[in-house]
Short mmCIF file of C-alpha atoms in Angstrom, two decimals:
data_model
loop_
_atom_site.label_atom_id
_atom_site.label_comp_id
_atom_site.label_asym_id
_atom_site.label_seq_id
_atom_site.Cartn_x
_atom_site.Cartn_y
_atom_site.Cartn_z
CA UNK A 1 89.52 25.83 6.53
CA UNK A 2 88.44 22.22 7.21
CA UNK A 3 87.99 21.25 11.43
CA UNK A 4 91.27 19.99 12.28
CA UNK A 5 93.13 23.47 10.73
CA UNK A 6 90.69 24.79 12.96
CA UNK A 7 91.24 22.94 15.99
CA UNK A 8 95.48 23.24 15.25
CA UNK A 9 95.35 27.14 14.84
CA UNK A 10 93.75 27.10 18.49
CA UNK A 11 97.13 25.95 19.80
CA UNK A 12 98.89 29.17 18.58
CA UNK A 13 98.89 31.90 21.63
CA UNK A 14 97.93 35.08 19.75
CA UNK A 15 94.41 33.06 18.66
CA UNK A 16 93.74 30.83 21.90
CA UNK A 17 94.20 34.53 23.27
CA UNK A 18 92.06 36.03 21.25
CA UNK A 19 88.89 33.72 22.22
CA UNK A 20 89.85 34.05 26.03
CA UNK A 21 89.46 37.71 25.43
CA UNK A 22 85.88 36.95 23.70
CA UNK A 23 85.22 34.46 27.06
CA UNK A 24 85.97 37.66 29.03
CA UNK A 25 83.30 39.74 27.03
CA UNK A 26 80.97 36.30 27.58
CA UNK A 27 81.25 36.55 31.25
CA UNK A 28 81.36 40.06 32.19
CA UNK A 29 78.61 41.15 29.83
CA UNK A 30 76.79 37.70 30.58
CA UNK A 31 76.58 37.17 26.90
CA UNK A 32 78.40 37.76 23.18
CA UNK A 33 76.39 39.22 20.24
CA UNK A 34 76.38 36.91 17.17
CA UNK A 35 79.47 38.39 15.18
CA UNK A 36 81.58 38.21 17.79
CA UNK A 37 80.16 34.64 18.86
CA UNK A 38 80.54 33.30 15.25
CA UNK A 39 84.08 33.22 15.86
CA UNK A 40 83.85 31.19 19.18
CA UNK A 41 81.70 28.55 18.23
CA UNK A 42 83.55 27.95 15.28
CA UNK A 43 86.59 27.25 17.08
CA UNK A 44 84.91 25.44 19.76
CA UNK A 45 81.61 23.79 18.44
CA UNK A 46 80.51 22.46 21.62
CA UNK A 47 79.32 25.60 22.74
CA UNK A 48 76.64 25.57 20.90
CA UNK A 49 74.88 23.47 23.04
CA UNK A 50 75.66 25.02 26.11
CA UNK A 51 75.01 29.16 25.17
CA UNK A 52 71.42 30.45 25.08
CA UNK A 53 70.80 32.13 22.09
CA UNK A 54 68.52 35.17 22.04
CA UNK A 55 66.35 35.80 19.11
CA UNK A 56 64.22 38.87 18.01
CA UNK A 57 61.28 40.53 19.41
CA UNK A 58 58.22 39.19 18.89
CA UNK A 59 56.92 41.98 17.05
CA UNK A 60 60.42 41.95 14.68
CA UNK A 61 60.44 40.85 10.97
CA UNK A 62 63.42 39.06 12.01
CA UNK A 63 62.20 37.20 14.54
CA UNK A 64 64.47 33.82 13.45
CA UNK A 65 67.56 36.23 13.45
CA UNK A 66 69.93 35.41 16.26
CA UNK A 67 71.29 38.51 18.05
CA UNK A 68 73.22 37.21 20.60
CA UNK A 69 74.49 33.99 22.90
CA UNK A 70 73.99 33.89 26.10
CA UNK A 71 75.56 32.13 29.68
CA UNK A 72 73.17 29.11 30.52
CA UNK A 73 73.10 27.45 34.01
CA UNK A 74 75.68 24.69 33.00
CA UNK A 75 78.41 27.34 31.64
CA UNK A 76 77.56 29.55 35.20
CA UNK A 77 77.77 26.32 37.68
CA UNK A 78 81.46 25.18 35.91
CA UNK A 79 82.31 29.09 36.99
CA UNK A 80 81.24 28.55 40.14
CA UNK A 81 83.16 25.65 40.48
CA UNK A 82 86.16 26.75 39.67
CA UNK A 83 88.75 29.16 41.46
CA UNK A 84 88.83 32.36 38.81
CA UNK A 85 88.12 33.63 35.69
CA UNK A 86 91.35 32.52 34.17
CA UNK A 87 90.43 28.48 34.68
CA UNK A 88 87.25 29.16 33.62
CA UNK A 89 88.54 30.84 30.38
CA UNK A 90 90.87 27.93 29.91
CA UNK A 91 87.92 25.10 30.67
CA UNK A 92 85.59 25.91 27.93
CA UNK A 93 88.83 26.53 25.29
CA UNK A 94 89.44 23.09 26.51
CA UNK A 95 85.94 21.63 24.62
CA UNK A 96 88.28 21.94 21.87
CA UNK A 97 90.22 18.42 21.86
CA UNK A 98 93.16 19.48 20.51
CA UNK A 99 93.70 21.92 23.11
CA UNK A 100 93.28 19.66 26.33
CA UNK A 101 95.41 16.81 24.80
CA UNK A 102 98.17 18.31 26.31
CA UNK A 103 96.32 18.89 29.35
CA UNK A 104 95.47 15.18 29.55
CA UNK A 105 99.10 14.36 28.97
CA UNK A 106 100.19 16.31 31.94
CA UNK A 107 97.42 14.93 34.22
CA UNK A 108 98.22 11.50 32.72
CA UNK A 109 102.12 12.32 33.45
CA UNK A 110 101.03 13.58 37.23
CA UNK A 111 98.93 9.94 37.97
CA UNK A 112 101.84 7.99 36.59
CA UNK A 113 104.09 9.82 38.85
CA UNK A 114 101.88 9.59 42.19
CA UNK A 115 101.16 5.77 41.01
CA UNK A 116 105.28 5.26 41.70
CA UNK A 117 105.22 7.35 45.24
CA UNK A 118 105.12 4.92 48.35
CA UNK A 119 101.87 6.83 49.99
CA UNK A 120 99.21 5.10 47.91
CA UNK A 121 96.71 8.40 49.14
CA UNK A 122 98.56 10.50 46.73
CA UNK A 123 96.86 9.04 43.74
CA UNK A 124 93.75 8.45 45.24
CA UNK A 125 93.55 12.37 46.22
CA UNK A 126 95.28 13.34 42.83
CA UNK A 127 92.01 10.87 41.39
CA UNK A 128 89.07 12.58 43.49
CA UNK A 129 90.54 16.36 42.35
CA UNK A 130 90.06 14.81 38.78
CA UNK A 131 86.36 13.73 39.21
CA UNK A 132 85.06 12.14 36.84
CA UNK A 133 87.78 13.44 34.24
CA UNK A 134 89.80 10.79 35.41
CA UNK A 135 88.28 8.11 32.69
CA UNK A 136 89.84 10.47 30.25
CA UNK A 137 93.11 10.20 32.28
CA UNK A 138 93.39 6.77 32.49
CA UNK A 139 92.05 6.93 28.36
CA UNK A 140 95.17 8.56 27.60
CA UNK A 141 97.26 6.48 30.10
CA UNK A 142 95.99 3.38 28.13
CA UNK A 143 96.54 4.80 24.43
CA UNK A 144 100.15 5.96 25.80
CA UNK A 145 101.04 2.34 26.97
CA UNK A 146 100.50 0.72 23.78
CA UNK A 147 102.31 3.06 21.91
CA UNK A 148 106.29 2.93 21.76
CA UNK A 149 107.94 6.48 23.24
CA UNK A 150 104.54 7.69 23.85
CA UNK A 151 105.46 7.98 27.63
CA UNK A 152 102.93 10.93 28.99
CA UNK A 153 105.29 13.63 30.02
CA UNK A 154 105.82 16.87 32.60
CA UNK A 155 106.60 19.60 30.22
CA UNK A 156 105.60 23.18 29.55
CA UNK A 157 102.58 23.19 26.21
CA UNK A 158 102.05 25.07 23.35
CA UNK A 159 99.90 27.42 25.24
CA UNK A 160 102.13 27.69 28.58
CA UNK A 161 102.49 31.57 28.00
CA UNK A 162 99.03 31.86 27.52
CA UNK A 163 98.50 29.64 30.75
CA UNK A 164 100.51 31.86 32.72
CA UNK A 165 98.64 34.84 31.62
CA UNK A 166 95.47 33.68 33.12
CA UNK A 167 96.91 31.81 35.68
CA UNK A 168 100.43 33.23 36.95
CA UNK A 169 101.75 29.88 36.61
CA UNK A 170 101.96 27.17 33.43
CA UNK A 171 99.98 23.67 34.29
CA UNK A 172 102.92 21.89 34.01
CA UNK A 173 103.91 23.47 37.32
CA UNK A 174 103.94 21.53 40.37
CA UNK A 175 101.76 24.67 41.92
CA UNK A 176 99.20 24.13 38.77
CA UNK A 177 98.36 20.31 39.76
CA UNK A 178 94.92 21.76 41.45
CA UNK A 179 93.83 23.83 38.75
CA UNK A 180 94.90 21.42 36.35
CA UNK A 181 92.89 19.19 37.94
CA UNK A 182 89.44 21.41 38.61
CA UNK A 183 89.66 22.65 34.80
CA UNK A 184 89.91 19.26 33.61
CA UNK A 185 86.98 17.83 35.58
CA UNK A 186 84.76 21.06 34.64
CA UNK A 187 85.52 20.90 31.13
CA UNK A 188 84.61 17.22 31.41
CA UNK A 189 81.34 17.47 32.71
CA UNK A 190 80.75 20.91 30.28
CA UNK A 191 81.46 18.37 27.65
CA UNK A 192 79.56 15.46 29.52
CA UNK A 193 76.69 18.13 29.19
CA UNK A 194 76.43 18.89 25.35
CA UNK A 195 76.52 15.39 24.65
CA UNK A 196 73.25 14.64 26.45
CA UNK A 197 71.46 18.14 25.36
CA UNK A 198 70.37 19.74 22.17
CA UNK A 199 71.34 23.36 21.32
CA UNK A 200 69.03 25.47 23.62
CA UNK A 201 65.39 27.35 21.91
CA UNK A 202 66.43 30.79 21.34
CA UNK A 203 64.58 33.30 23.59
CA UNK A 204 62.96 36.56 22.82
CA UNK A 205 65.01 39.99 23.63
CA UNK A 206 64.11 41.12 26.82
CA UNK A 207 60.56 43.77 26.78
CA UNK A 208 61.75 46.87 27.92
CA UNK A 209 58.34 48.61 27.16
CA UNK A 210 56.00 47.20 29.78
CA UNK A 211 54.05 45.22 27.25
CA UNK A 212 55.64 42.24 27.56
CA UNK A 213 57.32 42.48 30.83
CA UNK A 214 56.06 38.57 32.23
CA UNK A 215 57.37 37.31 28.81
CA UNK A 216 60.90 38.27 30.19
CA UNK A 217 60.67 35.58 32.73
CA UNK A 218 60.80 32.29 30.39
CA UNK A 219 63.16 29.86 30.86
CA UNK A 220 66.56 30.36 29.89
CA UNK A 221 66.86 33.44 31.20
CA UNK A 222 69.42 35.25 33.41
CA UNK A 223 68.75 37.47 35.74
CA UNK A 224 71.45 39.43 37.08
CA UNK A 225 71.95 39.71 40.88
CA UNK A 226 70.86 42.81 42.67
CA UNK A 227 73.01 46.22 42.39
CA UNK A 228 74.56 45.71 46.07
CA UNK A 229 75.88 42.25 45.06
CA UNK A 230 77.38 42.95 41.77
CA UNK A 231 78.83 46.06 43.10
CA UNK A 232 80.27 44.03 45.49
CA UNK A 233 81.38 41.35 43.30
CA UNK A 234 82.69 44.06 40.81
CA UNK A 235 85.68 44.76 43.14
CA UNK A 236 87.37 41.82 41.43
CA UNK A 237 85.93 41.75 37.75
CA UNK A 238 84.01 44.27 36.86
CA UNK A 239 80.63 43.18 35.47
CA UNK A 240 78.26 45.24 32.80
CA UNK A 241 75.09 42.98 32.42
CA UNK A 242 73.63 43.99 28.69
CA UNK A 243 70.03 44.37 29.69
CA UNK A 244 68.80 43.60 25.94
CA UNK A 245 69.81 39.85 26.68
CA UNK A 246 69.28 39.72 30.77
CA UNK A 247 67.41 40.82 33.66
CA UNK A 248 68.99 43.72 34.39
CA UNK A 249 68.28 46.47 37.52
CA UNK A 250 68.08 50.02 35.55
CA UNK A 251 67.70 53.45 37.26
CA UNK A 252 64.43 54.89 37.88
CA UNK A 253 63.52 58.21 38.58
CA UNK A 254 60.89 59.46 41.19
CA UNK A 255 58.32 60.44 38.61
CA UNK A 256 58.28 56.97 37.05
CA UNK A 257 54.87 54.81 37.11
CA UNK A 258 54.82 51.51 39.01
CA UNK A 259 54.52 49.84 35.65
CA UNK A 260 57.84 51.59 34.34
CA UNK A 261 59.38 50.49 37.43
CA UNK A 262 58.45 47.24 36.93
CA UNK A 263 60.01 46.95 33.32
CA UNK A 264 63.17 47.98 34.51
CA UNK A 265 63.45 46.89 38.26
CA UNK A 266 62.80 43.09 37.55
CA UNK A 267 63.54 42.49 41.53
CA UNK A 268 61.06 44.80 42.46
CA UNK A 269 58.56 42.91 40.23
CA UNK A 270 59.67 39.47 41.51
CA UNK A 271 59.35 40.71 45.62
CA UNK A 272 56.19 42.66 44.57
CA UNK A 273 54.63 39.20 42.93
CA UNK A 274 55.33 37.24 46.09
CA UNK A 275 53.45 39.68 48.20
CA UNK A 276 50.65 39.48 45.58
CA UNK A 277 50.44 35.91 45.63
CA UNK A 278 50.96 36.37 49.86
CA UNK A 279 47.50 38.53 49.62
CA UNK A 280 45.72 36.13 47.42
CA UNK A 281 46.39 33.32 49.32
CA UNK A 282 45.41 35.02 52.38
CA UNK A 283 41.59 35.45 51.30
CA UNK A 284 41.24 32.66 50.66
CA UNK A 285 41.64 31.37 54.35
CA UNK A 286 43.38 28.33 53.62
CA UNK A 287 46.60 28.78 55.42
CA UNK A 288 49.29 31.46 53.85
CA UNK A 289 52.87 32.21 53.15
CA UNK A 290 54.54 34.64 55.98
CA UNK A 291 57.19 36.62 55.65
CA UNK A 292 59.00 37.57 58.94
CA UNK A 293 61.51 40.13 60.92
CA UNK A 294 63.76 38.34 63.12
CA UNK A 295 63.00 40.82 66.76
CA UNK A 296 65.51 43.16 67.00
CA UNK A 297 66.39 43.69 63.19
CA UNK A 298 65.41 47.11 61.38
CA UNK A 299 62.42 46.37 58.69
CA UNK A 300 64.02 49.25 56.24
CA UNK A 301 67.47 47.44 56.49
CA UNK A 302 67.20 43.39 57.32
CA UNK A 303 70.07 41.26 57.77
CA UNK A 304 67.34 38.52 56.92
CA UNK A 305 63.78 37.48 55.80
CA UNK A 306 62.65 34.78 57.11
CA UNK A 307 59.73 32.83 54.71
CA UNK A 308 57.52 30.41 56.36
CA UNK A 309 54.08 28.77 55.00
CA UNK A 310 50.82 28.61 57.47
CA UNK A 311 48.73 25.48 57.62
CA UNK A 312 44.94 25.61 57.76
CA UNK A 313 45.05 24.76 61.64
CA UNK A 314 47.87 27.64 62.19
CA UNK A 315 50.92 25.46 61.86
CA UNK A 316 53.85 27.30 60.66
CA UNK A 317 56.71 25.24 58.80
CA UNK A 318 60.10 27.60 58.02
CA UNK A 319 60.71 27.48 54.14
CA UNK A 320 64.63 29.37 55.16
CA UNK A 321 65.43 32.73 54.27
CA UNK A 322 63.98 35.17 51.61
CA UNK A 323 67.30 34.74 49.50
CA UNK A 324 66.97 30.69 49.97
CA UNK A 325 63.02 30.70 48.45
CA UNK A 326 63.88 32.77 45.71
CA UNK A 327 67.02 31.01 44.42
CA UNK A 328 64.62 27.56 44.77
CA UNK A 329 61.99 29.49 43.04
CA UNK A 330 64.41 30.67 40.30
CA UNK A 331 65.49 27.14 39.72
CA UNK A 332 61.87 25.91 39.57
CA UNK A 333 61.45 28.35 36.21
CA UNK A 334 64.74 27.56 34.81
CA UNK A 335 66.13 31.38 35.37
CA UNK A 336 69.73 31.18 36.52
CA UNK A 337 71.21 34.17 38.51
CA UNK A 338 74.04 35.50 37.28
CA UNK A 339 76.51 35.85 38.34
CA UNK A 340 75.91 32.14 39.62
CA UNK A 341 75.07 31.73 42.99
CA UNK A 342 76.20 28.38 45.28
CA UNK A 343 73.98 27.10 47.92
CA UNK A 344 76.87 28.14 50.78
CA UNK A 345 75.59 29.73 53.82
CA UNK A 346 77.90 32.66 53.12
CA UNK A 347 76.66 33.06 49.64
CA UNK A 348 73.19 32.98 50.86
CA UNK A 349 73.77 35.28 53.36
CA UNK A 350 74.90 37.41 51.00
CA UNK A 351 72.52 37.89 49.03
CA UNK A 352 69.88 38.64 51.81
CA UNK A 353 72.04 41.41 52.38
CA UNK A 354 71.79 42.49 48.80
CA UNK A 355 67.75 42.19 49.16
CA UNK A 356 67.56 44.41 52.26
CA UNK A 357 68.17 47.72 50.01
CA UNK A 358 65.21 46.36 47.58
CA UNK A 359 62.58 45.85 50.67
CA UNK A 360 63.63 49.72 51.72
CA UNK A 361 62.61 50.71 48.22
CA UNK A 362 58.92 48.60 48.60
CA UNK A 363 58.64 50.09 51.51
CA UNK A 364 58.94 53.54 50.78
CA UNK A 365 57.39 53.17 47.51
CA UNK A 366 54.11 51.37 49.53
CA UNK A 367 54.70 48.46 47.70
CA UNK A 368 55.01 46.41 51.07
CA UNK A 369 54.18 47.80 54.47
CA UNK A 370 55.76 46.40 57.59
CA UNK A 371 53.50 45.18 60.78
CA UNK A 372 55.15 45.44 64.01
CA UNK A 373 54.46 42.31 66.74
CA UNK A 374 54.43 42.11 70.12
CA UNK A 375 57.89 42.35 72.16
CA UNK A 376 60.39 38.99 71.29
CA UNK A 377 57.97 38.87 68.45
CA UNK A 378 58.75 38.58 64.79
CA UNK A 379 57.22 41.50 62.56
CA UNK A 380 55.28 40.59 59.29
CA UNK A 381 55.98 41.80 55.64
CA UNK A 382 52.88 42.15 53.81
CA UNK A 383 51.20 44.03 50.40
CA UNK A 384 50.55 47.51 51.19
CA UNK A 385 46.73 47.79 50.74
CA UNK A 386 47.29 50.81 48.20
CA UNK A 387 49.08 48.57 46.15
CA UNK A 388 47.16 45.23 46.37
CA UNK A 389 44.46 47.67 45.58
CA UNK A 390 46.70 49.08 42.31
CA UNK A 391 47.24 45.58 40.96
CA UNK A 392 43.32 45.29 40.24
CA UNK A 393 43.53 48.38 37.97
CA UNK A 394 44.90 49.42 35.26
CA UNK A 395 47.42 49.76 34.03
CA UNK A 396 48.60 46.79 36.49
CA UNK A 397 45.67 44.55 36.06
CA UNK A 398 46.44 42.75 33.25
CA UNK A 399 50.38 42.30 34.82
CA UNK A 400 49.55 41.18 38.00
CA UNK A 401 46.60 39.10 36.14
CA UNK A 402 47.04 36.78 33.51
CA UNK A 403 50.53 37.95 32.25
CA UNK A 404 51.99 36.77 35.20
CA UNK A 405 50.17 33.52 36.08
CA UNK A 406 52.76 31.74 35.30
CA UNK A 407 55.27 33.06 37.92
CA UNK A 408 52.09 33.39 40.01
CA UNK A 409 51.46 29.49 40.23
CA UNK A 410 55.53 28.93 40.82
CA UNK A 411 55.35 31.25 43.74
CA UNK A 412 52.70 29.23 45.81
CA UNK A 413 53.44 25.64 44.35
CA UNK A 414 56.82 25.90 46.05
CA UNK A 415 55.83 27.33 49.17
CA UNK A 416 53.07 23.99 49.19
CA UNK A 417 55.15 21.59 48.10
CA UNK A 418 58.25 22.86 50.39
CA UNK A 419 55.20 22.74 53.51
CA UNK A 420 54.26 19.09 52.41
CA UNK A 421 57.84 17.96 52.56
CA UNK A 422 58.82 19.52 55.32
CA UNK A 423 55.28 18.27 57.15
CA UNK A 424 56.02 14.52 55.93
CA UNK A 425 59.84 14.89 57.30
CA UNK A 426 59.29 16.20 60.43
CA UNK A 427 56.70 13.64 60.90
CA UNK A 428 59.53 10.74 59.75
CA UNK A 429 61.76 12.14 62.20
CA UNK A 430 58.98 11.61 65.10
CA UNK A 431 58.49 8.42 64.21
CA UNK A 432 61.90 7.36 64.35
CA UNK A 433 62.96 8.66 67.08
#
């Protein structure tokens, strides 16, 4: 079957319906394995370039073998950006040209028609929905006015029923001229996207022994948000993480080791590291990073964690909220949360609520201990001195050694870097004022 049968079977409904139903899989699962993916990059190549693929172990024969393609950060922010699942579905089927032609058409046919309206703001909004899909707009706008009869038109497309499915309405609806509008800009800059990358390095399937367990945190990787948020999220579309491919939060029982815990609580790890890094800092009495209790809250169920960093002469600069340091420190190692998070003060929020069950857990477990302050004070988060004592021997040495340096060094680079800019800001400010 040569590319352009390819492309013109995508136009029939059972088989554009059939790949929307593999998209589904992609997003609730936060990945495909390779023989069902084979059939989704064929019909839309471009995703190639914007799936992680996951390759075998390191200790596999078939280490080249890919196993599975995964959500990357540019496929989770066009999610984010759009209203639902169903435009999502329909953005990345519209990589495929043949399948947004139409779609162009009808925004083409929409500009035209708000180009002839007296209020001259009616294109001009109907333009800044578009984004920067608009040059393909007015593309098609200028290929249509040099052809005879080629007049773009408002009419119902070869995938209209399909449309409807995922929508409740077709685009050529007069309700449809928003979504039409956000899938069209999101499958622009999707498509904007693979032209300026190369298909991604595959990554390693994620350790589930305890051998391994820093490997898990290379770039590339998802890590799916904690069990209060995607229970939360799940309300709408339910959402099985497959925790061969992602970060995943597993059950563990009471009996379990730290270092079992570790391989399959990857939060715990992460909050555990940052107290590490907290301790080490703090000997070597060249300022610190805090972590703080707004007075007033409960330390076994915070609304909030407030992160600050501690100069050598005692000056404090506020880095935000817990939830705010971690999604910055997440982006500084290239490991997207999924499902993807905005920076909104609602979603933020959000998640610090979806950490508070996490810091119960440390707590209990002696992971982190809780210091009360004075009255109006803030309390203090710290390492629980059984466990900073743990991490020195084994079998969490060599974890909380040179397995993790990596994660290590990101922790306290961004808390430095995040004091110096704030310093040198709040210094502008004074200046100018």
């Amino acid at each position: 079957m040569d590319s352009n049968t390819q492309a013109s079977s995508l136009l029939k409904y059972k088989t554009a319906q059939s790949l929307c139903q593999l998209l589904d899989i992609l997003w609730s699962s936060g990945g495909l394995v390779d023989s069902k993916a084979v059939a989704l990059l064929t019909a839309i190549p471009t995703l190639k370039t914007l799936l992680q693929p996951i390759a075998g172990s390191e200790d596999s024969d078939e280490e080249s073998e890919i196993y599975a393609y995964c959500l990357s950060s540019p496929s989770l922010n066009a999610y984010n950006e759009l209203s639902q699942l169903g435009e999502w579905q329909l953005a990345l089927l519209g990589l495929n040209p043949e399948v947004r032609a139409h779609w162009l058409n009808l925004a083409a046919a929409r500009c035209r028609e708000a180009g002839a309206m007296n209020d001259p703001m009616v294109l001009v909004k109907l333009i800044q929905q578009l984004g920067n899909a608009s040059e393909w707009v007015l593309a098609q706008l200028e290929n249509t006015s040099v052809s005879a009869g080629a007049t773009p038109q408002i009419a119902a497309g070869p995938l209209a029923q399909l449309e409807r499915d995922l929508l409740g309405h077709s685009l050529n609806d007069n309700a449809a001229i928003p979504a039409l509008c956000r899938i069209l800009r999101a499958c622009f800059k999707l498509h904007t996207l693979s032209e300026q990358t190369e298909a991604l390095t595959p990554i390693q399937l994620v350790d589930t022994s305890a051998k391994q367990l820093a490997n898990n945190w290379c770039r590339g990787r998802l890590l799916a948000l904690p069990d209060a948020f995607l229970s939360e999220h799940s309300l709408n579309q339910p959402l099985k993480p497959n925790d061969d491919w992602l970060l995943v939060s597993r059950p563990v029982n009471d009996e379990a080791k730290l270092i079992e815990c570790f391989a399959h609580q990857p939060w715990w790890l992460l909050l555990s590291l940052v107290s590490f890094v907290q301790d080490a800092w703090a000997a070597e009495q060249r300022g610190g990073l805090l972590l703080t209790l707004p007075a007033g809250q409960n330390a076994f169920a915070p609304s909030q964690v407030n992160v600050a960093v501690q100069g050598i002469d005692g000056d404090e600069v506020s880095l935000g909220s817990l939830a705010e340091f971690l999604m910055q420190l997440l982006g500084e190692l290239n490991i997207a949360l999924y499902p993807e998070l905005n920076n909104s003060a609602e979603d933020i929020q959000r998640l610090n609520r979806a950490l508070s069950p996490l810091i119960a857990e440390l707590l209990a477990n002696k992971i982190w201990q809780f210091t009360e302050a004075g009255r109006g004070e803030p309390g203090h988060y710290r390492i629980h001195p059984d466990f900073s004592d743990a991490c020195y021997s084994l079998p969490l040495a060599p974890l909380f050694g040179y397995k993790s340096q990596h994660l290590q060094q990101a922790i306290k680079q961004l808390a430095q870097t995040s004091y110096v800019n704030k310093r040198s800001a709040s210094s502008a400010n004074r200046i100018n004022s």
